Tab-separated table of C-alpha atoms in Angstrom:
chain	number	residue	atom	x	y	z
A	185	MET	CA	156.074	70.364	74.381
A	186	PRO	CA	158.282	72.654	72.242
A	187	ASP	CA	161.455	71.039	70.936
A	188	GLY	CA	163.748	74.011	70.939
A	189	SER	CA	166.968	74.363	68.918
A	190	ILE	CA	170.729	74.368	69.450
A	191	PHE	CA	173.028	76.574	67.414
A	192	LYS	CA	176.217	78.618	67.507
A	193	ARG	CA	176.810	82.325	67.828
A	194	CYS	CA	179.868	84.556	67.892
A	195	GLY	CA	180.810	88.103	68.777
A	196	CYS	CA	181.815	89.127	65.273
A	197	ARG	CA	180.397	92.402	63.859
A	198	HIS	CA	179.637	93.621	60.295
A	199	PRO	CA	182.643	95.611	59.022
A	200	ASP	CA	180.454	98.440	57.649
A	201	THR	CA	177.596	98.810	60.071
A	202	GLY	CA	179.242	97.451	63.249
A	203	ARG	CA	176.161	95.372	64.027
A	204	PRO	CA	176.574	91.896	65.528
A	205	LEU	CA	176.539	89.147	62.950
A	206	GLY	CA	175.124	86.572	65.352
A	207	ASN	CA	174.667	83.156	63.875
A	208	GLU	CA	175.106	84.585	60.332
A	209	CYS	CA	178.794	84.887	60.692
A	210	PRO	CA	180.440	82.960	57.759
A	211	LYS	CA	183.132	81.613	60.165
A	212	LEU	CA	180.510	79.743	62.215
A	213	ARG	CA	180.014	77.047	59.525
A	214	ARG	CA	182.321	74.886	57.525
A	215	PRO	CA	182.003	74.432	53.758
A	216	ASN	CA	179.609	71.500	54.259
A	217	ARG	CA	177.337	73.784	56.440
A	218	SER	CA	178.155	71.945	59.636
A	219	TRP	CA	179.152	74.013	62.665
A	220	SER	CA	182.769	75.106	63.002
A	221	PHE	CA	184.795	73.512	65.749
A	222	GLU	CA	187.037	76.572	66.239
A	223	HIS	CA	184.760	79.594	65.989
A	224	GLY	CA	181.938	80.806	68.187
A	225	HIS	CA	180.138	79.418	71.176
A	226	TRP	CA	177.023	77.272	71.657
A	227	ALA	CA	173.537	78.543	72.411
A	228	TYR	CA	170.003	77.184	72.648
A	229	GLN	CA	166.490	78.590	72.120
A	230	LEU	CA	163.198	77.362	73.496
A	231	GLU	CA	159.641	78.617	72.969
A	232	LEU	CA	158.127	79.419	76.367
A	233	PRO	CA	154.489	79.618	77.381
A	234	PRO	CA	153.052	83.134	76.863
A	235	THR	CA	153.330	85.712	79.593
A	236	SER	CA	150.383	86.335	81.926
A	237	ASP	CA	149.128	89.050	79.555
A	238	GLY	CA	149.433	86.744	76.460
A	239	ARG	CA	152.685	87.968	74.961
A	240	ARG	CA	154.927	85.463	73.135
A	241	ARG	CA	158.438	84.869	74.472
A	242	GLN	CA	161.513	82.639	74.044
A	243	LEU	CA	164.181	81.377	76.321
A	244	ARG	CA	167.650	81.873	74.825
A	245	ARG	CA	171.045	81.247	76.470
A	246	SER	CA	174.411	81.626	74.729
A	247	GLY	CA	178.045	81.424	75.798
A	248	LEU	CA	178.049	77.668	76.473
A	249	SER	CA	181.300	75.848	75.851
A	250	THR	CA	180.075	72.677	74.169
A	251	ARG	CA	177.062	71.413	72.290
A	252	ARG	CA	176.584	68.877	75.088
A	253	ASP	CA	176.274	71.698	77.627
A	254	ALA	CA	173.662	73.454	75.492
A	255	ALA	CA	171.682	70.216	74.979
A	256	ALA	CA	171.804	69.433	78.721
A	257	GLU	CA	170.439	72.865	79.715
A	258	LEU	CA	167.812	72.728	77.011
A	259	ASP	CA	166.675	69.372	78.348
A	260	HIS	CA	166.737	70.829	81.847
A	261	ALA	CA	164.396	73.669	80.832
A	262	ARG	CA	162.031	71.230	79.140
A	263	ALA	CA	161.910	69.068	82.293
A	264	LEU	CA	161.011	72.073	84.387
A	265	LEU	CA	158.195	73.069	82.085
A	266	ALA	CA	156.891	69.497	82.051
A	267	LEU	CA	156.391	69.641	85.833
A	268	ALA	CA	153.269	71.746	85.323
A	269	VAL	CA	152.022	70.613	81.980
A	270	ARG	CA	148.371	70.573	83.189
A	271	ASP	CA	148.540	73.786	85.236
A	272	ARG	CA	148.690	76.865	83.054
A	273	GLY	CA	149.314	79.271	85.974
A	274	ARG	CA	152.156	77.256	87.439
A	275	ARG	CA	153.590	76.723	83.956
A	276	THR	CA	153.695	80.448	83.414
A	277	GLU	CA	155.422	80.836	86.796
A	278	ILE	CA	158.087	78.302	85.734
A	279	ALA	CA	158.579	80.216	82.511
A	280	ASP	CA	159.011	83.460	84.412
A	281	LEU	CA	161.517	81.743	86.663
A	282	LEU	CA	163.493	80.414	83.656
A	283	GLN	CA	163.684	83.849	82.086
A	284	THR	CA	164.810	85.432	85.377
A	285	CYS	CA	167.625	82.899	85.740
A	286	VAL	CA	168.882	83.380	82.136
A	287	ARG	CA	168.726	87.156	82.286
A	288	SER	CA	170.665	87.276	85.535
A	289	GLY	CA	173.215	84.677	84.353
A	290	ARG	CA	172.295	82.163	87.049
A	291	PRO	CA	171.949	78.405	86.531
A	292	LEU	CA	168.466	76.965	86.104
A	293	PRO	CA	166.847	75.708	89.346
A	294	GLU	CA	166.981	72.039	90.208
A	295	VAL	CA	164.060	69.952	88.946
A	296	ASP	CA	163.555	68.246	92.297
A	297	ARG	CA	163.577	71.554	94.128
A	298	ILE	CA	160.817	72.996	91.855
A	299	ARG	CA	158.865	69.749	92.069
A	300	GLN	CA	158.962	70.038	95.873
A	301	ARG	CA	157.779	73.627	95.829
A	302	LEU	CA	154.893	72.765	93.493
A	303	ARG	CA	153.538	70.466	96.206
A	304	GLY	CA	152.867	73.520	98.350
A	305	ASP	CA	151.187	76.811	97.526
A	306	GLY	CA	154.231	79.023	97.898
A	307	SER	CA	156.044	81.031	95.230
A	308	LEU	CA	158.501	79.346	92.910
A	309	ALA	CA	160.857	82.274	93.050
A	310	ASP	CA	164.188	82.069	94.836
A	311	MET	CA	163.786	80.722	98.375
A	312	VAL	CA	164.809	82.800	101.327
A	313	THR	CA	168.063	81.783	103.062
A	314	VAL	CA	168.111	80.166	106.458
A	315	GLY	CA	169.376	83.451	107.888
A	316	GLU	CA	166.630	85.563	106.298
A	317	TYR	CA	163.945	83.117	107.438
A	318	LEU	CA	165.241	82.855	111.035
A	319	THR	CA	165.457	86.638	111.326
A	320	GLU	CA	161.876	86.990	110.222
A	321	TRP	CA	160.751	83.984	112.318
A	322	LEU	CA	162.075	85.636	115.503
A	323	THR	CA	159.824	88.637	114.974
A	324	HIS	CA	156.656	86.491	114.962
A	325	LEU	CA	157.344	84.131	117.863
A	326	THR	CA	154.510	83.588	120.313
A	327	VAL	CA	156.582	82.532	123.304
A	328	ASP	CA	157.481	84.169	126.566
A	329	ASP	CA	160.228	86.802	126.559
A	330	ASN	CA	162.825	84.615	128.205
A	331	THR	CA	162.401	81.886	125.605
A	332	ALA	CA	162.434	84.417	122.755
A	333	CYS	CA	165.607	85.886	124.196
A	334	GLY	CA	167.213	82.439	124.250
A	335	TYR	CA	166.159	81.715	120.652
A	336	GLU	CA	167.530	85.100	119.529
A	337	SER	CA	170.930	84.307	121.094
A	338	LEU	CA	171.080	80.867	119.510
A	339	VAL	CA	170.141	82.199	116.081
A	340	ARG	CA	172.611	85.087	116.273
A	341	VAL	CA	175.599	83.261	117.746
A	342	HIS	CA	175.322	79.858	116.119
A	343	LEU	CA	172.672	79.287	113.453
A	344	ILE	CA	173.181	82.280	111.209
A	345	PRO	CA	177.020	82.173	111.251
A	346	HIS	CA	177.008	78.503	110.213
A	347	LEU	CA	173.845	78.053	108.164
A	348	GLY	CA	172.650	81.592	107.238
A	349	GLU	CA	173.656	81.608	103.583
A	350	ILE	CA	171.927	78.292	102.672
A	351	PRO	CA	168.562	78.535	100.934
A	352	LEU	CA	165.940	77.269	103.382
A	353	ASP	CA	164.655	74.522	101.083
A	354	ARG	CA	168.140	73.280	100.414
A	355	LEU	CA	169.050	72.776	104.077
A	356	ARG	CA	170.105	69.230	104.679
A	357	THR	CA	171.238	67.058	107.593
A	358	GLY	CA	174.773	67.250	106.283
A	359	HIS	CA	174.797	71.035	106.779
A	360	ILE	CA	173.596	70.685	110.361
A	361	ARG	CA	176.131	67.993	111.137
A	362	ALA	CA	178.860	70.167	109.688
A	363	MET	CA	177.739	73.019	111.993
A	364	PHE	CA	178.057	70.872	115.085
A	365	ALA	CA	181.403	69.547	113.899
A	366	ALA	CA	182.631	73.172	113.482
A	367	ILE	CA	181.341	74.009	116.946
A	368	GLU	CA	183.253	71.126	118.489
A	369	ARG	CA	186.414	72.132	116.597
A	370	ARG	CA	186.105	75.576	118.103
A	371	ASN	CA	185.654	73.975	121.562
A	372	GLN	CA	188.874	72.083	121.061
A	373	GLU	CA	190.682	75.246	120.030
A	374	ILE	CA	189.467	77.065	123.149
A	375	ARG	CA	190.546	74.162	125.408
A	376	ALA	CA	193.944	73.979	123.705
A	377	ALA	CA	194.457	77.736	124.171
A	378	ARG	CA	193.541	77.542	127.821
A	379	ALA	CA	196.165	74.767	128.313
A	380	SER	CA	198.819	76.632	126.315
A	381	GLY	CA	202.105	77.611	127.917
A	382	ASP	CA	201.989	80.957	126.060
A	383	PRO	CA	200.373	83.658	128.227
A	384	GLU	CA	199.226	85.542	125.147
A	385	VAL	CA	197.443	82.472	123.764
A	386	ARG	CA	195.713	81.903	127.135
A	387	ALA	CA	194.782	85.586	127.292
A	388	SER	CA	193.093	85.284	123.848
A	389	VAL	CA	190.394	82.985	125.299
A	390	VAL	CA	189.833	84.729	128.621
A	391	GLY	CA	186.089	84.991	129.049
A	392	VAL	CA	185.458	82.789	125.950
A	393	ARG	CA	183.162	79.883	126.736
A	394	THR	CA	182.949	76.546	125.050
A	395	THR	CA	179.586	75.439	123.641
A	396	GLY	CA	178.455	72.707	126.067
A	397	ALA	CA	176.261	69.692	125.449
A	398	SER	CA	173.107	71.361	126.768
A	399	THR	CA	173.650	74.404	124.509
A	400	ARG	CA	174.061	72.108	121.502
A	401	GLN	CA	170.774	70.456	122.345
A	402	ARG	CA	169.114	73.926	122.537
A	403	ILE	CA	170.612	74.892	119.138
A	404	ARG	CA	169.055	71.806	117.567
A	405	ALA	CA	165.739	72.336	119.312
A	406	CYS	CA	165.606	75.981	118.160
A	407	LEU	CA	166.306	75.043	114.550
A	408	ARG	CA	163.876	72.154	114.621
A	409	LYS	CA	161.095	74.481	115.862
A	410	ALA	CA	161.852	77.057	113.221
A	411	ILE	CA	161.721	74.511	110.433
A	412	ASN	CA	158.585	72.936	111.779
A	413	ASP	CA	156.992	76.397	111.663
A	414	ALA	CA	158.176	76.817	108.059
A	415	LEU	CA	156.608	73.433	107.168
A	416	ALA	CA	153.299	74.330	108.932
A	417	GLU	CA	153.142	77.596	107.039
A	418	GLU	CA	154.026	75.784	103.735
A	419	VAL	CA	157.115	78.022	103.239
A	420	ILE	CA	158.747	74.699	102.435
A	421	VAL	CA	157.543	71.159	102.041
A	422	GLY	CA	159.170	67.846	102.890
A	423	SER	CA	160.736	66.681	106.173
A	424	ASN	CA	162.605	68.488	108.883
A	425	PRO	CA	166.361	67.860	108.680
A	426	ALA	CA	166.968	69.094	112.183
A	427	ALA	CA	164.729	66.307	113.528
A	428	LEU	CA	166.943	63.750	111.867
A	429	VAL	CA	170.206	64.874	113.409
A	430	LYS	CA	171.244	63.350	116.725
A	431	VAL	CA	173.215	65.642	119.033
A	432	PRO	CA	175.212	63.908	121.773
A	433	GLY	CA	174.564	65.592	125.061
A	434	ASP	CA	173.651	63.457	127.996
A	435	ARG	CA	172.397	65.306	131.063
A	436	PRO	CA	175.238	65.458	133.628
A	437	VAL	CA	174.682	63.081	136.544
A	438	PRO	CA	174.967	64.593	139.987
A	439	ILE	CA	177.979	63.458	141.968
A	440	VAL	CA	177.897	63.471	145.799
A	441	TRP	CA	180.694	65.255	147.686
A	442	GLU	CA	181.862	62.134	149.529
A	443	ALA	CA	184.737	62.549	151.947
A	444	GLU	CA	187.376	61.195	149.560
A	445	ARG	CA	186.276	63.624	146.853
A	446	VAL	CA	186.372	66.553	149.285
A	447	GLU	CA	189.857	65.547	150.359
A	448	ARG	CA	191.149	65.453	146.757
A	449	TRP	CA	189.408	68.768	145.989
A	450	ARG	CA	191.216	70.396	148.954
A	451	ALA	CA	194.545	69.030	147.755
A	452	THR	CA	194.218	69.734	144.028
A	453	GLY	CA	191.339	72.198	143.574
A	454	GLN	CA	189.778	69.845	141.002
A	455	VAL	CA	185.967	69.396	140.989
A	456	PRO	CA	184.882	65.930	139.859
A	457	GLY	CA	181.954	67.072	137.764
A	458	PRO	CA	179.657	69.953	136.681
A	459	VAL	CA	176.877	68.940	139.124
A	460	MET	CA	178.133	68.358	142.660
A	461	VAL	CA	175.714	67.506	145.484
A	462	TRP	CA	176.300	68.075	149.154
A	463	THR	CA	175.791	65.366	151.737
A	464	ASP	CA	173.292	65.870	154.503
A	465	GLU	CA	176.215	66.757	156.893
A	466	GLN	CA	177.466	69.446	154.471
A	467	ILE	CA	173.920	70.853	154.125
A	468	VAL	CA	173.654	71.123	157.907
A	469	ALA	CA	177.003	72.877	158.058
A	470	PHE	CA	175.941	75.385	155.392
A	471	LEU	CA	172.574	76.097	156.978
A	472	ASP	CA	174.065	76.501	160.396
A	473	ARG	CA	176.453	79.149	158.960
A	474	ALA	CA	173.659	80.786	156.941
A	475	ARG	CA	171.493	81.082	160.089
A	476	VAL	CA	174.163	83.306	161.615
A	477	HIS	CA	175.783	85.114	158.666
A	478	ALA	CA	172.839	85.424	156.241
A	479	PRO	CA	169.669	85.405	158.393
A	480	ASP	CA	167.676	87.256	155.689
A	481	LEU	CA	168.220	84.401	153.197
A	482	TYR	CA	168.549	81.434	155.562
A	483	PRO	CA	164.822	80.517	155.471
A	484	MET	CA	164.750	80.511	151.656
A	485	TRP	CA	167.840	78.268	151.442
A	486	HIS	CA	166.439	76.042	154.151
A	487	LEU	CA	163.287	75.477	152.096
A	488	MET	CA	165.345	74.737	148.963
A	489	ALA	CA	167.570	72.249	150.747
A	490	TYR	CA	164.672	70.457	152.424
A	491	ARG	CA	162.025	70.420	149.725
A	492	GLY	CA	163.883	71.202	146.431
A	493	PRO	CA	161.964	74.071	144.825
A	494	ARG	CA	163.820	76.024	142.123
A	495	ARG	CA	165.447	79.400	142.699
A	496	GLY	CA	162.877	81.305	140.662
A	497	GLU	CA	160.057	79.442	142.441
A	498	VAL	CA	161.152	80.504	145.959
A	499	CYS	CA	161.846	84.050	144.842
A	500	GLY	CA	158.330	84.206	143.344
A	501	LEU	CA	156.533	82.312	146.146
A	502	LEU	CA	153.342	84.155	147.011
A	503	ASP	CA	152.581	84.881	150.696
A	504	ALA	CA	148.995	83.785	150.226
A	505	GLU	CA	150.139	80.347	149.039
A	506	VAL	CA	152.058	79.536	152.249
A	507	ARG	CA	149.764	77.769	154.731
A	508	LEU	CA	151.892	76.988	157.753
A	509	ASP	CA	148.951	75.885	159.871
A	510	ARG	CA	148.377	73.099	157.378
A	511	ARG	CA	152.143	72.470	156.767
A	512	GLU	CA	151.963	73.090	153.081
A	513	LEU	CA	152.564	75.642	150.355
A	514	THR	CA	151.638	76.020	146.686
A	515	ILE	CA	154.030	76.912	143.881
A	516	ASN	CA	152.162	78.590	141.035
A	517	GLN	CA	154.564	81.458	140.096
A	518	GLN	CA	158.231	82.093	139.631
A	519	ILE	CA	160.543	85.064	139.089
A	520	ALA	CA	162.691	84.509	136.024
A	521	THR	CA	165.420	86.698	134.583
A	522	HIS	CA	165.326	88.119	131.005
A	523	GLY	CA	168.975	89.102	130.750
A	524	TYR	CA	169.161	90.779	134.178
A	525	THR	CA	165.588	91.997	134.222
A	526	ALA	CA	163.429	90.019	136.776
A	527	VAL	CA	159.989	89.033	135.483
A	528	ARG	CA	157.153	87.196	137.184
A	529	LYS	CA	155.802	84.272	135.167
A	530	LYS	CA	154.141	80.901	135.444
A	531	PRO	CA	156.255	77.863	136.517
A	532	LYS	CA	158.509	76.052	134.038
A	533	SER	CA	155.881	73.455	133.117
A	534	ARG	CA	152.414	72.278	134.070
A	535	ALA	CA	153.976	69.913	136.568
A	536	GLY	CA	155.668	72.954	138.098
A	537	ASN	CA	152.291	73.991	139.509
A	538	ARG	CA	152.312	71.881	142.631
A	539	ASP	CA	151.712	71.659	146.374
A	540	LEU	CA	154.580	70.959	148.749
A	541	ALA	CA	154.137	69.386	152.133
A	542	LEU	CA	156.349	70.807	154.823
A	543	ASP	CA	158.100	69.059	157.744
A	544	ALA	CA	157.787	70.388	161.262
A	545	GLU	CA	161.267	71.962	161.338
A	546	THR	CA	160.688	73.841	158.039
A	547	VAL	CA	157.352	75.105	159.417
A	548	ARG	CA	159.185	76.458	162.488
A	549	VAL	CA	161.820	78.162	160.304
A	550	LEU	CA	159.233	79.754	158.024
A	551	ALA	CA	157.033	80.818	160.931
A	552	ALA	CA	160.032	82.531	162.579
A	553	TYR	CA	160.845	84.229	159.303
A	554	ARG	CA	157.245	85.490	158.909
A	555	ALA	CA	157.360	86.962	162.382
A	556	ARG	CA	160.711	88.657	161.615
A	557	ARG	CA	159.349	89.965	158.310
A	558	ALA	CA	156.450	91.515	160.258
A	559	GLN	CA	159.036	93.425	162.335
A	560	TRP	CA	160.721	94.659	159.166
A	561	ARG	CA	157.392	95.878	157.859
A	562	LEU	CA	156.514	97.604	161.109
A	563	ALA	CA	159.870	99.443	161.049
A	564	ALA	CA	159.454	100.491	157.416
A	565	GLY	CA	155.981	101.892	157.860
A	566	GLU	CA	154.322	103.293	154.766
A	567	SER	CA	157.480	102.798	152.688
A	568	TRP	CA	156.973	99.024	152.815
A	569	PRO	CA	156.090	97.787	149.226
A	570	ASP	CA	153.170	95.424	148.871
A	571	THR	CA	154.687	92.766	146.625
A	572	GLY	CA	152.487	89.835	147.753
A	573	LEU	CA	155.653	87.723	148.003
A	574	PHE	CA	156.586	85.507	150.924
A	575	PHE	CA	160.365	85.905	150.714
A	576	VAL	CA	161.425	89.521	150.485
A	577	ARG	CA	164.459	91.674	151.303
A	578	PRO	CA	164.593	93.438	154.674
A	579	ASP	CA	163.253	96.573	152.955
A	580	GLY	CA	160.315	94.637	151.492
A	581	ARG	CA	161.539	94.503	147.878
A	582	PRO	CA	161.625	91.228	145.959
A	583	TRP	CA	164.820	89.209	145.840
A	584	HIS	CA	166.554	89.264	142.475
A	585	PRO	CA	167.408	85.633	141.627
A	586	SER	CA	170.954	86.549	140.557
A	587	GLY	CA	171.490	88.362	143.895
A	588	VAL	CA	170.420	85.245	145.777
A	589	THR	CA	172.944	83.179	143.818
A	590	GLN	CA	175.779	85.661	144.461
A	591	ARG	CA	175.114	85.633	148.192
A	592	PHE	CA	175.047	81.814	148.178
A	593	ARG	CA	178.413	81.564	146.398
A	594	ARG	CA	180.029	84.049	148.754
A	595	LEU	CA	178.855	82.226	151.817
A	596	VAL	CA	179.964	78.815	150.463
A	597	ARG	CA	183.497	80.207	149.929
A	598	GLN	CA	183.611	81.796	153.369
A	599	ALA	CA	182.464	78.510	154.949
A	600	GLY	CA	185.211	76.558	153.201
A	601	LEU	CA	182.629	74.049	151.909
A	602	PRO	CA	183.210	72.195	148.592
A	603	PRO	CA	181.735	74.162	145.738
A	604	THR	CA	178.198	73.545	144.544
A	605	ARG	CA	175.615	75.622	142.727
A	606	LEU	CA	172.542	77.069	144.385
A	607	HIS	CA	170.471	74.921	141.999
A	608	ASP	CA	172.213	71.906	143.432
A	609	LEU	CA	170.452	72.370	146.765
A	610	ARG	CA	167.552	70.992	144.762
A	611	HIS	CA	169.627	67.977	143.821
A	612	SER	CA	170.622	67.474	147.415
A	613	ALA	CA	166.956	67.499	148.455
A	614	ALA	CA	166.121	64.839	145.827
A	615	THR	CA	169.119	62.678	146.692
A	616	ILE	CA	168.492	62.732	150.421
A	617	ALA	CA	164.799	61.951	149.887
A	618	LEU	CA	165.642	58.914	147.716
A	619	ALA	CA	168.267	57.724	150.102
A	620	ALA	CA	165.700	57.978	152.913
A	621	GLY	CA	163.434	55.569	151.017
A	622	VAL	CA	160.886	58.124	149.695
A	623	ASP	CA	159.027	56.714	146.697
A	624	ILE	CA	160.409	58.081	143.436
A	625	LYS	CA	156.916	59.207	142.287
A	626	VAL	CA	156.627	61.390	145.400
A	627	VAL	CA	160.104	62.840	144.809
A	628	SER	CA	159.270	63.561	141.199
A	629	GLU	CA	156.147	65.474	142.143
A	630	GLN	CA	158.052	67.304	144.874
A	631	LEU	CA	160.572	68.515	142.263
A	632	GLY	CA	157.923	69.450	139.706
A	633	HIS	CA	159.085	66.890	137.067
A	634	SER	CA	156.482	65.963	134.479
A	635	THR	CA	157.468	62.324	134.650
A	636	THR	CA	159.534	60.098	136.907
A	637	THR	CA	161.933	59.274	134.027
A	638	LEU	CA	163.997	62.455	134.589
A	639	THR	CA	163.984	61.911	138.299
A	640	ARG	CA	165.103	58.295	137.969
A	641	ASP	CA	167.763	58.918	135.282
A	642	THR	CA	169.229	61.826	137.197
A	643	TYR	CA	169.117	60.741	140.835
A	644	GLN	CA	168.424	57.024	141.167
A	645	SER	CA	172.106	55.926	141.242
A	646	VAL	CA	173.713	58.977	142.837
A	647	THR	CA	174.110	57.879	146.483
A	648	ARG	CA	176.638	55.479	147.732
A	649	ALA	CA	174.312	54.150	150.350
A	650	MET	CA	171.995	52.843	147.640
A	651	HIS	CA	174.833	50.868	146.080
A	652	HIS	CA	175.843	49.503	149.476
A	653	ASP	CA	172.266	48.391	150.161
A	654	ALA	CA	172.144	46.634	146.758
A	655	ALA	CA	175.537	44.946	147.332
A	656	ASP	CA	174.431	43.692	150.757
A	657	ALA	CA	171.175	42.429	149.380
A	658	VAL	CA	173.007	40.362	146.643
A	659	ALA	CA	175.462	38.956	149.196
A	660	GLU	CA	172.705	38.022	151.551
A	661	LYS	CA	170.757	36.255	148.742
A	662	ILE	CA	173.866	34.224	147.786
A	663	ARG	CA	174.666	33.391	151.437
A	664	GLN	CA	171.175	31.923	151.877
A	665	ARG	CA	171.725	29.630	148.948
A	666	ARG	CA	175.003	28.236	150.291
A	667	PRO	CA	174.861	24.953	152.199
A	668	ARG	CA	175.407	25.284	155.908
A	669	THR	CA	178.569	23.717	157.290
A	670	ALA	CA	178.634	21.878	160.546
């Protein structure tokens, strides 16, 4: 291992030739030949391994303020070279990297950082930033278009603005926590602006959305996948910092529109929570109105309210998969939206491919709809498109999922019913099934959940009737233990 040397240099020039004097300037040393305290600056020199073509070279840095600084950097360079003392190729790479840093005026790379890179097979040159890696990562994703679109949005709106300038191998959990802290501060600013008494301040956040808990979970999941891919490709080595960060974001629990809540909503306009579920009476009221005012969509909404399929699943339901004579249908396709573009694709998960049993009333509704659809087709003649779908518009074209949602919202407002989302018809179907005593495993399969855990956590405690039954059961148990009085 070369020892290297530490010395002083200055900017003085020869009075006759104008050439730099370097370390030969007489002012650099005192009469006893020790280095001057007042003149010049410190430098070091270190013999490096030869270049790949065998040429000799030295590492030399000047302009350092103190001898201690020069000694520390010289020791740093030696420690880096020692990392690959038995690997000539890697040792040459480290020497190349040292020269590049000195020539560009940058500090030497951290020893631990280079040690980590040596464990993999990647280059020791400067690591790409998080932003550069994510931008490249998006171009090689092997996911469906809708997922890729979601990742692109998360990368562009959140990850690159907060983490983009950090070298990928220097990303730490502290950076990720700081990102989520900044996101929450922005949320608070938006909420404060909305509540401001200044119209201009309120106007500044019109159309500006806060970043909710579910979006924060998706941000973390996107970053975690990207870093996992970098680890798998040996772009970096080590652990995944995104996997070590916990992001608060419990799934909102559905709340039933009980009579007291409806009364308060009518008086104040306040909605108790983000996920509001209709009671069976409210569902009946909505479907009765839909039968008259939206007959083209009433059968679809009836199926969603009774059996709980997702919006995209009913829009993409195939005619060949509806077997009314056997009172069942199969869900194996959905229509999803990429932006506003409707695209047919497989269900959300493997559990999404499922059979649904139908009750007698739903069979009657769907049979009547199929007969009415036949009339539409007869009237359209050759212009009728062959989509293969069960639910179609009166002209035979597929329903766009967003159009179905817009019609639903409009009808809910016109009916004066408490607000709920179209997706929450699915919640109503699950809640009513559980309240009716249907086994949770059956309800989970009906909804297309992969496990009963989600079904239980989301719906098990949502209905008041369940609590009443539990309270009555406890009271009855205690009553039986009490001694009877004469």
